[in-house]
Tab-separated table of C-alpha atoms and ligand atoms in Angstrom:
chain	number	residue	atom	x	y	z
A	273	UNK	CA	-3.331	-22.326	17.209
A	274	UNK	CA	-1.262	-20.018	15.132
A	275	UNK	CA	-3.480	-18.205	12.690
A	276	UNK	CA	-1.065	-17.925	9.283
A	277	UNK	CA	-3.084	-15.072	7.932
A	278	UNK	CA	-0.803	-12.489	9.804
A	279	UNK	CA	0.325	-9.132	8.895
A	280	UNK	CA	3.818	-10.690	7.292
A	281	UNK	CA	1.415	-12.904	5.083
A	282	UNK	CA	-0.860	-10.068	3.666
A	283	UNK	CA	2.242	-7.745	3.648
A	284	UNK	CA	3.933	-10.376	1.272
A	285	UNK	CA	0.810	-10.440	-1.060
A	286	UNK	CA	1.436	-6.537	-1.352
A	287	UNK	CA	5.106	-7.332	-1.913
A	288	UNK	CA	4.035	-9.498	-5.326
A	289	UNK	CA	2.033	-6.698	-6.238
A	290	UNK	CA	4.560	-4.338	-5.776
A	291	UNK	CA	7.061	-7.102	-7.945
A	292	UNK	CA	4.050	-6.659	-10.586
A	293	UNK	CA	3.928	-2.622	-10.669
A	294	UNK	CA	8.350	-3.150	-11.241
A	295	UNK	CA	7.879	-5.738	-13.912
A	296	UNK	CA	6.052	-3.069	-15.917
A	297	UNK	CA	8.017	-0.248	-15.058
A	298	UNK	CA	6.087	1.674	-12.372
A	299	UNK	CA	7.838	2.670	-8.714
A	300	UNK	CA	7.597	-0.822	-7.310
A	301	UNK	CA	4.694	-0.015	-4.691
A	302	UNK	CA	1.599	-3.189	-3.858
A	303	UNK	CA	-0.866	-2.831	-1.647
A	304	UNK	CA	-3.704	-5.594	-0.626
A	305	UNK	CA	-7.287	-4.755	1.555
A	306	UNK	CA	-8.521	-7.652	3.453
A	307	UNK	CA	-11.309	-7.969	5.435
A	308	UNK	CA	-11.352	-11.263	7.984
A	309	UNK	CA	-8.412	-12.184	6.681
A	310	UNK	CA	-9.808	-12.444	3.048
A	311	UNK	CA	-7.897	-10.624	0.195
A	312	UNK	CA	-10.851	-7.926	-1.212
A	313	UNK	CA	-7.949	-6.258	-3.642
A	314	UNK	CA	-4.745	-6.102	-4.817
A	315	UNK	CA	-3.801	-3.140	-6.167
A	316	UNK	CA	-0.397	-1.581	-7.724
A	317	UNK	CA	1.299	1.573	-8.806
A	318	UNK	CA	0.118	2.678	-11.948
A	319	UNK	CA	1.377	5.978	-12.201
A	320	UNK	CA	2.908	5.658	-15.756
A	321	UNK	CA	0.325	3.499	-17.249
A	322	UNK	CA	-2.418	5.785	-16.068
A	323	UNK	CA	-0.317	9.005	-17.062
A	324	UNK	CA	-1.683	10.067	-13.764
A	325	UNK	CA	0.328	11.090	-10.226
A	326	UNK	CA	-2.825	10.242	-8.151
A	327	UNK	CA	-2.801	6.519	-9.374
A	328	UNK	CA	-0.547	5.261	-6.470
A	329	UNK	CA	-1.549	1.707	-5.152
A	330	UNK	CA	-3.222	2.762	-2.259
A	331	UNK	CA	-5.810	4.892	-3.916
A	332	UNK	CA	-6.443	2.284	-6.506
A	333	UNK	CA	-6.922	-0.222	-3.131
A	334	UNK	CA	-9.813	2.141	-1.645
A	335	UNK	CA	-11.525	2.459	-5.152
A	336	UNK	CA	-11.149	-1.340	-5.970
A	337	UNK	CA	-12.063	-2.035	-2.039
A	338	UNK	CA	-15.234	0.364	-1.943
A	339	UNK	CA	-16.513	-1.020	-5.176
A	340	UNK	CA	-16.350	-4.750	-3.978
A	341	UNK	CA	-18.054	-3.948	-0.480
A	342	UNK	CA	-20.695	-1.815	-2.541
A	343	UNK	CA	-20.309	1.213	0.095
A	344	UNK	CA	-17.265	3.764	0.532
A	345	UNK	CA	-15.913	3.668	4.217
A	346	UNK	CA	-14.230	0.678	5.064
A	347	UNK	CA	-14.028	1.026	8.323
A	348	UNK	CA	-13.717	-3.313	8.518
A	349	UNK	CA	-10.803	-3.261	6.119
A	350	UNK	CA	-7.275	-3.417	7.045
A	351	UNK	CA	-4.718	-2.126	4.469
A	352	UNK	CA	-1.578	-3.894	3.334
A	353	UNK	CA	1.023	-1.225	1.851
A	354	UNK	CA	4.673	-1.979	0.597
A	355	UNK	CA	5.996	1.436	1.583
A	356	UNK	CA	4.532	4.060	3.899
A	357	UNK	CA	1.318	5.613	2.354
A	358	UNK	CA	1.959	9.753	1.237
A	359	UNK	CA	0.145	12.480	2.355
A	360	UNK	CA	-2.291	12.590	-0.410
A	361	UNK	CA	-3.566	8.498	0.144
A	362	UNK	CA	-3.004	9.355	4.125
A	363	UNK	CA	-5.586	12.014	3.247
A	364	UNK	CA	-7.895	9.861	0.905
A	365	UNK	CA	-7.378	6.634	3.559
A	366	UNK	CA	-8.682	9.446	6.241
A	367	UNK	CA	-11.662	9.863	4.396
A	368	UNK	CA	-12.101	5.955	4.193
A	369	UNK	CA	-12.193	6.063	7.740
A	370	UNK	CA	-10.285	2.495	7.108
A	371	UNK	CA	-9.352	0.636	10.288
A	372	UNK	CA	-5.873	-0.326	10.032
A	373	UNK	CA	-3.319	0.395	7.959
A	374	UNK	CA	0.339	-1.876	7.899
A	375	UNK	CA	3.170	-0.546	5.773
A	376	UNK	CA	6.178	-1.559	5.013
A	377	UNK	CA	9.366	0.341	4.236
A	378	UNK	CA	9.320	3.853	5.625
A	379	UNK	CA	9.077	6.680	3.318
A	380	UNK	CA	11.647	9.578	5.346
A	381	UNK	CA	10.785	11.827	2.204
A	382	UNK	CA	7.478	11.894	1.464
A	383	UNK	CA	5.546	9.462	4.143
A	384	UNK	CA	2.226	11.099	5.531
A	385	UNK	CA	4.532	10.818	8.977
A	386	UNK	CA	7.278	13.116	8.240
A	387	UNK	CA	4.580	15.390	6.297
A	388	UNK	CA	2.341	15.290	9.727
A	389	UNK	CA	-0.537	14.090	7.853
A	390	UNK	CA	-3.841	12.932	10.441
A	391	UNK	CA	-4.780	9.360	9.787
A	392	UNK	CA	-8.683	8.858	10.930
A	393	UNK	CA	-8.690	8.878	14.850
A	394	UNK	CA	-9.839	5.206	14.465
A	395	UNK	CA	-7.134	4.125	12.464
A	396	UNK	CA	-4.765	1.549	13.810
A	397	UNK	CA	-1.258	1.911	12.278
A	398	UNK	CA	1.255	-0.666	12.136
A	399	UNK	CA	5.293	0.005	10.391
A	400	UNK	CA	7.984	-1.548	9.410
A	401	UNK	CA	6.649	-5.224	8.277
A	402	UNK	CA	8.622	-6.857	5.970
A	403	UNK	CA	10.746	-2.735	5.145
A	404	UNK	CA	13.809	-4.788	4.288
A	405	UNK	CA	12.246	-6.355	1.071
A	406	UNK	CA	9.957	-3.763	0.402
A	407	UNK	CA	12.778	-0.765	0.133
A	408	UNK	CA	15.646	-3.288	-1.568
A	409	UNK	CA	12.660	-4.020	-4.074
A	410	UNK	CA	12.774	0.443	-4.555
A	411	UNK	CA	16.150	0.605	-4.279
A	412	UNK	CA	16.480	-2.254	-7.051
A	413	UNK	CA	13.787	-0.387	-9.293
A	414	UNK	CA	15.952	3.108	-9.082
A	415	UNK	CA	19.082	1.450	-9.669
A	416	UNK	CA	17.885	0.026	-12.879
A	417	UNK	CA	16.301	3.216	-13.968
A	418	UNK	CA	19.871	4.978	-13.757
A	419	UNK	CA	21.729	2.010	-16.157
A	420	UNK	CA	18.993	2.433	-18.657
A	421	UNK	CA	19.381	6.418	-19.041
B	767	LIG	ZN1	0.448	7.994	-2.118
């Protein structure tokens, strides 16, 4: 049987919260945690509302995660990220000691790859599900932001 609760479904339940973060006018970035294939958060950008440049959705997802599961590492969760996590969550998802992490879109600038940032030895990483929508979602969201200045 064909289990429907694979990475493209989880990554499209980041991709509404990333179509959430652009309806209020944050960078367009949604990330999910599930654990056995159960949704745990759903997290978004929140950058602006926060006034605060650590607020990015995947630092929101190991706060919101840690605080359902009642304990910090979650080292059963997989993460769900639109675009590819930066070196500061890389760092924070390190200290999570989380077990898998699937992004999206590929971040050449700024993605915890190009910056050389070490995920948690135990961390499974998984790239490029679902990039298309993900970056034409970003690319939509900057496009925007030029006609209105
Ligand atoms: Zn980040």
């Amino acid at each position: 049987m064909i289990n429907p609760f694979d990475d493209t479904y989880f990554m499209k339940r980041a991709l509404q919260e990333a179509e959430v973060a652009f309806e209020k006018g944050e960078i367009p970035v949604g990330a999910v945690v599930v654990v056995e294939d159960r949704i745990i958060a759903r997290t978004h950008n929140l950058t602006e509302l926060l006034n605060d440049v650590t607020a990015h959705a995947e630092m929101q997802a190991i706060t919101s995660a840690a605080n359902f599961l009642g304990g910090k590492y979650l080292n059963k969760c997989t993460l769900y990220v639109t675009l590819e996590p930066c070196q500061m969550c890389a760092g924070a998802l390190y200290w999570s000691q989380i077990s898998k992490i699937v992004y999206g879109a590929s971040d050449e600038q700024r993605g915890f790859r190009t910056m050389g940032t070490q995920l948690h030895p135990k961390t499974e990483v998984v790239g490029g599900i679902l990039a298309e929508e993900a970056s034409a979602l970003m690319k939509r969201f900057f496009i925007e932001k030029r006609n209105l200045n």
